Short mmCIF file of C-alpha atoms in Angstrom, two decimals:
data_model
loop_
_atom_site.label_atom_id
_atom_site.label_comp_id
_atom_site.label_asym_id
_atom_site.label_seq_id
_atom_site.Cartn_x
_atom_site.Cartn_y
_atom_site.Cartn_z
CA MET U 13 3.72 -56.40 30.77
CA VAL U 14 2.33 -58.02 27.69
CA GLY U 15 0.28 -61.16 27.98
CA GLY U 16 -1.74 -63.48 25.81
CA ARG U 17 -4.22 -65.53 27.83
CA ALA U 18 -7.64 -64.36 28.93
CA ALA U 19 -6.60 -64.48 32.56
CA ASP U 20 -3.82 -62.02 31.80
CA LEU U 21 -5.93 -59.45 29.96
CA ALA U 22 -6.96 -57.28 32.89
CA PRO U 23 -5.25 -58.09 36.18
CA THR U 24 -5.80 -55.27 38.64
CA ALA U 25 -2.97 -53.32 40.25
CA ALA U 26 -3.71 -55.11 43.54
CA VAL U 27 -3.29 -58.51 41.87
CA LYS U 28 0.03 -57.44 40.34
CA ILE U 29 1.33 -56.01 43.63
CA PHE U 30 0.40 -59.16 45.58
CA SER U 31 1.79 -61.46 42.87
CA ALA U 32 5.06 -59.53 42.62
CA GLY U 33 5.64 -59.49 46.38
CA THR U 34 4.90 -63.20 46.72
CA ALA U 35 7.04 -64.11 43.70
CA GLY U 36 9.88 -61.99 45.11
CA CYS U 37 9.78 -64.01 48.34
CA VAL U 38 9.83 -67.29 46.39
CA ALA U 39 12.82 -66.07 44.37
CA ASP U 40 14.67 -65.01 47.52
CA LEU U 41 14.11 -68.39 49.19
CA VAL U 42 15.67 -70.11 46.18
CA THR U 43 18.58 -67.76 45.49
CA PHE U 44 19.49 -66.29 48.90
CA PRO U 45 22.78 -68.24 49.32
CA LEU U 46 24.02 -66.77 46.04
CA ASP U 47 23.12 -63.27 47.24
CA THR U 48 24.95 -63.84 50.54
CA ALA U 49 28.04 -65.07 48.67
CA LYS U 50 27.89 -61.97 46.48
CA VAL U 51 27.79 -59.66 49.51
CA ARG U 52 30.76 -61.44 51.15
CA LEU U 53 32.82 -61.10 47.96
CA GLN U 54 31.85 -57.43 47.60
CA VAL U 55 32.94 -56.44 51.13
CA GLN U 56 36.11 -58.56 51.08
CA GLY U 57 39.20 -56.39 51.46
CA GLU U 58 37.18 -53.42 52.71
CA SER U 59 38.33 -53.28 56.34
CA LYS U 60 41.71 -54.96 55.83
CA PRO U 61 43.13 -54.85 52.29
CA LEU U 62 44.89 -58.01 51.17
CA LEU U 63 48.66 -57.92 51.40
CA LYS U 64 50.78 -58.86 48.40
CA GLY U 65 50.76 -62.61 48.00
CA GLN U 66 48.04 -63.07 50.64
CA ARG U 67 45.33 -65.52 49.70
CA ALA U 68 41.76 -64.19 49.71
CA GLU U 69 39.41 -65.89 52.15
CA TYR U 70 36.57 -65.98 49.65
CA ARG U 71 37.34 -67.10 46.10
CA GLY U 72 34.49 -67.42 43.64
CA VAL U 73 30.85 -67.97 44.36
CA PHE U 74 30.98 -71.68 45.09
CA GLY U 75 34.27 -71.32 46.98
CA THR U 76 32.64 -68.63 49.12
CA ILE U 77 29.62 -70.84 49.82
CA PHE U 78 31.90 -73.78 50.72
CA THR U 79 34.03 -71.60 53.04
CA MET U 80 30.97 -70.20 54.79
CA VAL U 81 29.44 -73.64 55.33
CA LYS U 82 32.77 -74.99 56.60
CA THR U 83 33.58 -72.12 58.98
CA GLU U 84 30.13 -70.84 60.00
CA GLY U 85 27.68 -73.62 59.21
CA PRO U 86 24.97 -73.96 56.54
CA ARG U 87 22.65 -71.52 58.31
CA SER U 88 25.09 -68.68 57.56
CA LEU U 89 23.99 -68.83 53.90
CA TYR U 90 20.54 -67.66 54.97
CA SER U 91 21.66 -65.00 57.44
CA GLY U 92 19.35 -62.02 56.95
CA LEU U 93 16.63 -64.05 55.20
CA VAL U 94 13.83 -62.61 57.37
CA ALA U 95 14.87 -59.07 56.45
CA GLY U 96 15.18 -60.25 52.84
CA LEU U 97 11.58 -61.45 52.86
CA HIS U 98 10.48 -58.19 54.50
CA ARG U 99 12.31 -56.42 51.69
CA GLN U 100 10.63 -58.37 48.90
CA MET U 101 7.12 -57.87 50.27
CA SER U 102 7.64 -54.12 50.43
CA PHE U 103 10.06 -53.78 47.51
CA ALA U 104 9.23 -56.21 44.69
CA SER U 105 5.54 -55.55 45.19
CA VAL U 106 6.06 -51.86 44.40
CA ARG U 107 8.80 -51.86 41.77
CA ILE U 108 7.40 -54.78 39.73
CA GLY U 109 3.75 -54.77 40.71
CA MET U 110 3.27 -51.08 39.88
CA TYR U 111 5.37 -51.04 36.68
CA ASP U 112 2.41 -51.51 34.32
CA THR U 113 0.37 -48.94 36.25
CA MET U 114 3.12 -46.34 35.88
CA LYS U 115 3.55 -47.21 32.22
CA GLN U 116 -0.16 -46.63 31.63
CA LEU U 117 -0.02 -43.41 33.64
CA TYR U 118 2.79 -41.99 31.50
CA THR U 119 1.06 -43.03 28.25
CA ARG U 120 -2.30 -41.75 29.58
CA GLY U 121 -3.93 -45.11 29.05
CA SER U 122 -2.47 -45.76 25.61
CA GLY U 123 -1.26 -49.28 24.94
CA ASN U 124 1.71 -48.06 22.90
CA ALA U 125 4.62 -47.49 25.28
CA GLY U 126 7.95 -46.54 23.76
CA LEU U 127 11.39 -47.25 25.19
CA GLY U 128 11.55 -43.86 26.93
CA THR U 129 8.20 -44.41 28.65
CA ARG U 130 9.25 -47.88 29.84
CA LEU U 131 12.53 -46.53 31.20
CA LEU U 132 10.70 -43.72 32.99
CA ALA U 133 8.19 -46.15 34.49
CA GLY U 134 10.97 -48.47 35.64
CA SER U 135 12.94 -45.62 37.21
CA THR U 136 9.86 -44.32 39.01
CA THR U 137 8.81 -47.62 40.58
CA GLY U 138 12.41 -48.44 41.47
CA ALA U 139 12.79 -45.15 43.36
CA MET U 140 9.39 -45.56 45.04
CA ALA U 141 10.29 -49.06 46.21
CA VAL U 142 13.49 -47.85 47.89
CA ALA U 143 11.51 -45.32 49.92
CA PHE U 144 9.50 -48.20 51.39
CA ALA U 145 12.14 -50.90 51.66
CA GLN U 146 15.46 -49.21 52.48
CA PRO U 147 15.54 -50.20 56.20
CA THR U 148 14.94 -53.85 55.27
CA ASP U 149 17.78 -53.70 52.74
CA VAL U 150 20.21 -52.21 55.28
CA VAL U 151 19.43 -54.94 57.83
CA LYS U 152 19.66 -57.69 55.20
CA VAL U 153 23.12 -56.54 54.05
CA ARG U 154 24.39 -56.20 57.64
CA PHE U 155 23.37 -59.79 58.42
CA GLN U 156 24.82 -61.18 55.20
CA ALA U 157 28.14 -59.38 55.63
CA GLN U 158 28.84 -60.46 59.21
CA ALA U 159 31.06 -63.50 59.64
CA ARG U 160 30.35 -65.48 62.81
CA ARG U 161 33.05 -67.89 63.93
CA PRO U 162 32.65 -69.14 67.52
CA GLU U 163 36.18 -70.54 67.63
CA SER U 164 37.64 -67.08 66.95
CA GLY U 165 35.51 -65.39 69.59
CA SER U 166 33.53 -63.32 67.11
CA VAL U 167 29.96 -62.53 68.12
CA LYS U 168 26.79 -61.69 66.29
CA ARG U 169 26.44 -58.06 65.35
CA TYR U 170 22.70 -58.31 66.01
CA SER U 171 20.76 -60.99 67.89
CA SER U 172 17.69 -60.89 65.62
CA THR U 173 16.10 -58.98 62.77
CA ILE U 174 13.98 -56.86 65.14
CA ASP U 175 17.07 -56.22 67.28
CA ALA U 176 18.91 -55.03 64.17
CA TYR U 177 16.19 -52.48 63.34
CA ARG U 178 16.14 -51.31 66.96
CA THR U 179 19.93 -51.19 67.40
CA ILE U 180 20.57 -49.31 64.16
CA ALA U 181 17.86 -46.76 65.01
CA ARG U 182 19.28 -46.32 68.54
CA ASP U 183 23.00 -46.17 67.68
CA GLU U 184 22.88 -44.45 64.28
CA GLY U 185 19.53 -42.68 64.43
CA PHE U 186 16.64 -43.30 62.09
CA LYS U 187 18.88 -41.97 59.32
CA GLY U 188 20.96 -45.10 59.82
CA LEU U 189 18.04 -47.22 58.59
CA TRP U 190 18.10 -45.23 55.36
CA LYS U 191 21.89 -45.43 55.05
CA GLY U 192 22.93 -45.72 51.42
CA CYS U 193 19.52 -44.57 50.24
CA LEU U 194 20.92 -42.42 47.42
CA PRO U 195 23.14 -45.13 45.89
CA ASN U 196 20.29 -47.59 46.41
CA ILE U 197 17.87 -45.31 44.54
CA THR U 198 20.46 -44.99 41.77
CA ARG U 199 21.05 -48.73 41.73
CA ASN U 200 17.38 -49.64 41.70
CA ALA U 201 16.52 -47.12 39.03
CA ILE U 202 19.23 -48.78 36.90
CA VAL U 203 18.25 -52.32 37.93
CA ASN U 204 14.55 -51.71 37.39
CA CYS U 205 15.12 -50.21 33.96
CA SER U 206 17.49 -53.00 32.92
CA GLU U 207 15.41 -55.77 34.44
CA LEU U 208 11.81 -54.82 33.76
CA VAL U 209 12.34 -53.07 30.43
CA THR U 210 14.51 -55.91 29.08
CA TYR U 211 11.97 -58.49 30.24
CA ASP U 212 9.07 -56.45 28.87
CA ILE U 213 10.67 -55.91 25.45
CA MET U 214 12.05 -59.46 25.13
CA LYS U 215 8.68 -60.99 25.97
CA GLU U 216 6.93 -58.64 23.57
CA LEU U 217 9.32 -59.48 20.70
CA ILE U 218 9.08 -63.24 21.34
CA LEU U 219 5.29 -63.06 21.14
CA GLU U 220 5.24 -60.60 18.25
CA TYR U 221 7.42 -62.85 16.05
CA ASN U 222 5.65 -66.02 17.24
CA LEU U 223 8.89 -67.56 18.48
CA MET U 224 7.07 -68.94 21.53
CA THR U 225 3.63 -68.76 23.06
CA ASP U 226 2.97 -66.83 26.26
CA ASN U 227 4.02 -69.64 28.57
CA MET U 228 6.87 -70.73 30.82
CA PRO U 229 9.65 -71.11 28.16
CA CYS U 230 8.90 -67.58 26.95
CA HIS U 231 9.03 -66.20 30.50
CA PHE U 232 12.25 -68.16 31.18
CA THR U 233 14.02 -66.78 28.10
CA ALA U 234 12.97 -63.18 28.69
CA ALA U 235 13.92 -63.41 32.39
CA PHE U 236 17.38 -64.84 31.61
CA ALA U 237 18.09 -61.98 29.19
CA ALA U 238 16.90 -59.47 31.81
CA GLY U 239 19.23 -60.94 34.45
CA PHE U 240 22.28 -60.82 32.18
CA CYS U 241 21.73 -57.22 31.06
CA THR U 242 21.01 -56.09 34.61
CA THR U 243 24.20 -57.62 36.02
CA ILE U 244 26.43 -55.86 33.48
CA VAL U 245 24.82 -52.47 34.04
CA ALA U 246 24.21 -52.52 37.80
CA SER U 247 27.25 -54.29 39.31
CA PRO U 248 29.36 -51.15 40.03
CA VAL U 249 26.49 -49.37 41.79
CA ASP U 250 25.58 -52.57 43.63
CA VAL U 251 29.10 -52.92 45.06
CA ILE U 252 29.13 -49.30 46.23
CA LYS U 253 25.69 -49.74 47.80
CA THR U 254 26.76 -52.88 49.66
CA ARG U 255 30.03 -51.36 50.92
CA PHE U 256 28.33 -48.17 52.10
CA MET U 257 25.43 -49.93 53.82
CA ASN U 258 27.80 -52.27 55.65
CA SER U 259 30.22 -49.54 56.75
CA VAL U 260 30.58 -48.36 60.33
CA PRO U 261 29.67 -44.73 61.11
CA GLY U 262 32.33 -42.34 59.81
CA GLN U 263 34.05 -44.86 57.53
CA TYR U 264 32.82 -43.06 54.42
CA SER U 265 31.50 -39.51 54.17
CA GLY U 266 29.08 -40.56 51.45
CA ALA U 267 28.49 -42.88 48.52
CA VAL U 268 30.80 -40.88 46.25
CA ASN U 269 33.58 -41.00 48.86
CA CYS U 270 33.03 -44.76 49.11
CA ALA U 271 33.45 -45.12 45.35
CA ILE U 272 36.59 -42.96 45.29
CA THR U 273 38.11 -44.88 48.22
CA MET U 274 37.47 -48.15 46.45
CA LEU U 275 39.01 -46.86 43.24
CA ILE U 276 42.16 -45.58 44.99
CA LYS U 277 42.72 -48.53 47.31
CA GLU U 278 41.54 -51.45 45.20
CA GLY U 279 41.43 -50.25 41.61
CA PRO U 280 38.61 -50.27 39.04
CA THR U 281 38.16 -54.05 39.22
CA ALA U 282 36.74 -53.60 42.74
CA PHE U 283 33.52 -52.31 41.15
CA TYR U 284 32.96 -55.73 39.64
CA LYS U 285 33.78 -57.77 42.72
CA GLY U 286 31.31 -60.60 43.03
CA PHE U 287 30.30 -60.31 39.36
CA VAL U 288 29.86 -64.05 38.82
CA PRO U 289 27.66 -64.58 41.89
CA SER U 290 25.82 -61.38 40.97
CA PHE U 291 25.04 -62.85 37.55
CA LEU U 292 24.21 -66.28 38.94
CA ARG U 293 21.99 -64.67 41.52
CA LEU U 294 20.32 -62.10 39.26
CA GLY U 295 19.89 -64.58 36.43
CA SER U 296 18.37 -67.25 38.64
CA TRP U 297 16.43 -64.65 40.66
CA ASN U 298 14.92 -63.16 37.51
CA ILE U 299 13.95 -66.58 36.19
CA VAL U 300 12.29 -67.67 39.44
CA MET U 301 10.79 -64.22 40.01
CA PHE U 302 9.20 -63.63 36.61
CA VAL U 303 8.08 -67.24 36.05
CA SER U 304 6.53 -67.24 39.54
CA TYR U 305 5.03 -63.80 39.00
CA GLU U 306 3.31 -64.82 35.79
CA GLN U 307 2.00 -68.08 37.30
CA ILE U 308 0.83 -66.50 40.58
CA LYS U 309 -0.85 -63.67 38.71
CA ARG U 310 -2.73 -66.13 36.51
CA ALA U 311 -3.69 -68.31 39.48
CA VAL U 312 -5.12 -65.29 41.33
CA MET U 313 -7.05 -64.22 38.22
CA ARG U 314 -8.47 -67.72 37.77
CA PHE U 315 -9.47 -67.79 41.44
CA GLN U 316 -11.22 -64.44 41.12
CA GLN U 317 -13.09 -65.59 38.01
CA SER U 318 -14.15 -68.93 39.51
#
């Protein structure tokens, strides 16, 4: 990604990978409740469709957060956080940290990368990241989707993050840990292209036309634009991914069957369930992620040069 200060001129791939993974964890710590609310809204109506006139349990992002705190306690908002941090260290580090490396690879070292090259680089790192992080994503979604209400007699689906990995591998086979891999690859190719390419181009244009200098306001603006574009493009695939990952064995024959079932039973609007929390989460996540990424990267470079 373009940069202006001396410390940004030649960060190594290792610096970018470390900075991206760390920034991803920071962003998750800040925005995880929004992500959990999004997952709850996306899976609502999956196992038991709402009857006519029946009031939905979760209504809106803040209503969902309030309901979860009231019925399950504040800790429920961070259910699956450990798996989420595992995911960011193995996922964000690859898809964001290796983006510039892939871009340079496809341009054979040339600094002039067109839109097609950027899209190809984003798709490649997004797919690579899924190969590393899919089990962590499955566990994270399972934790976020489970509602635990002691008064109703419901119990935890898994006792811990390690127990979740072990139980899924035992009951569903190792393939269960890669459940939803295809829709996740599709989603992350789309998300990576929308997110990284939008951020890359927006930052480049802002600097090219001298609208801002290469500092925090510039990173904030480019990140906000990236979050908005990504939410519009990726929401349908994200809902399918969440539903399929959270499903019990045999509920859906595949991601396509999941999408068709949703369309038949709930209509096309089901693909945009949780859109507002998705935007709030992606917008805020992108802002925290990219601002942190730029600052961490510069701090590491300054440390190395000191």
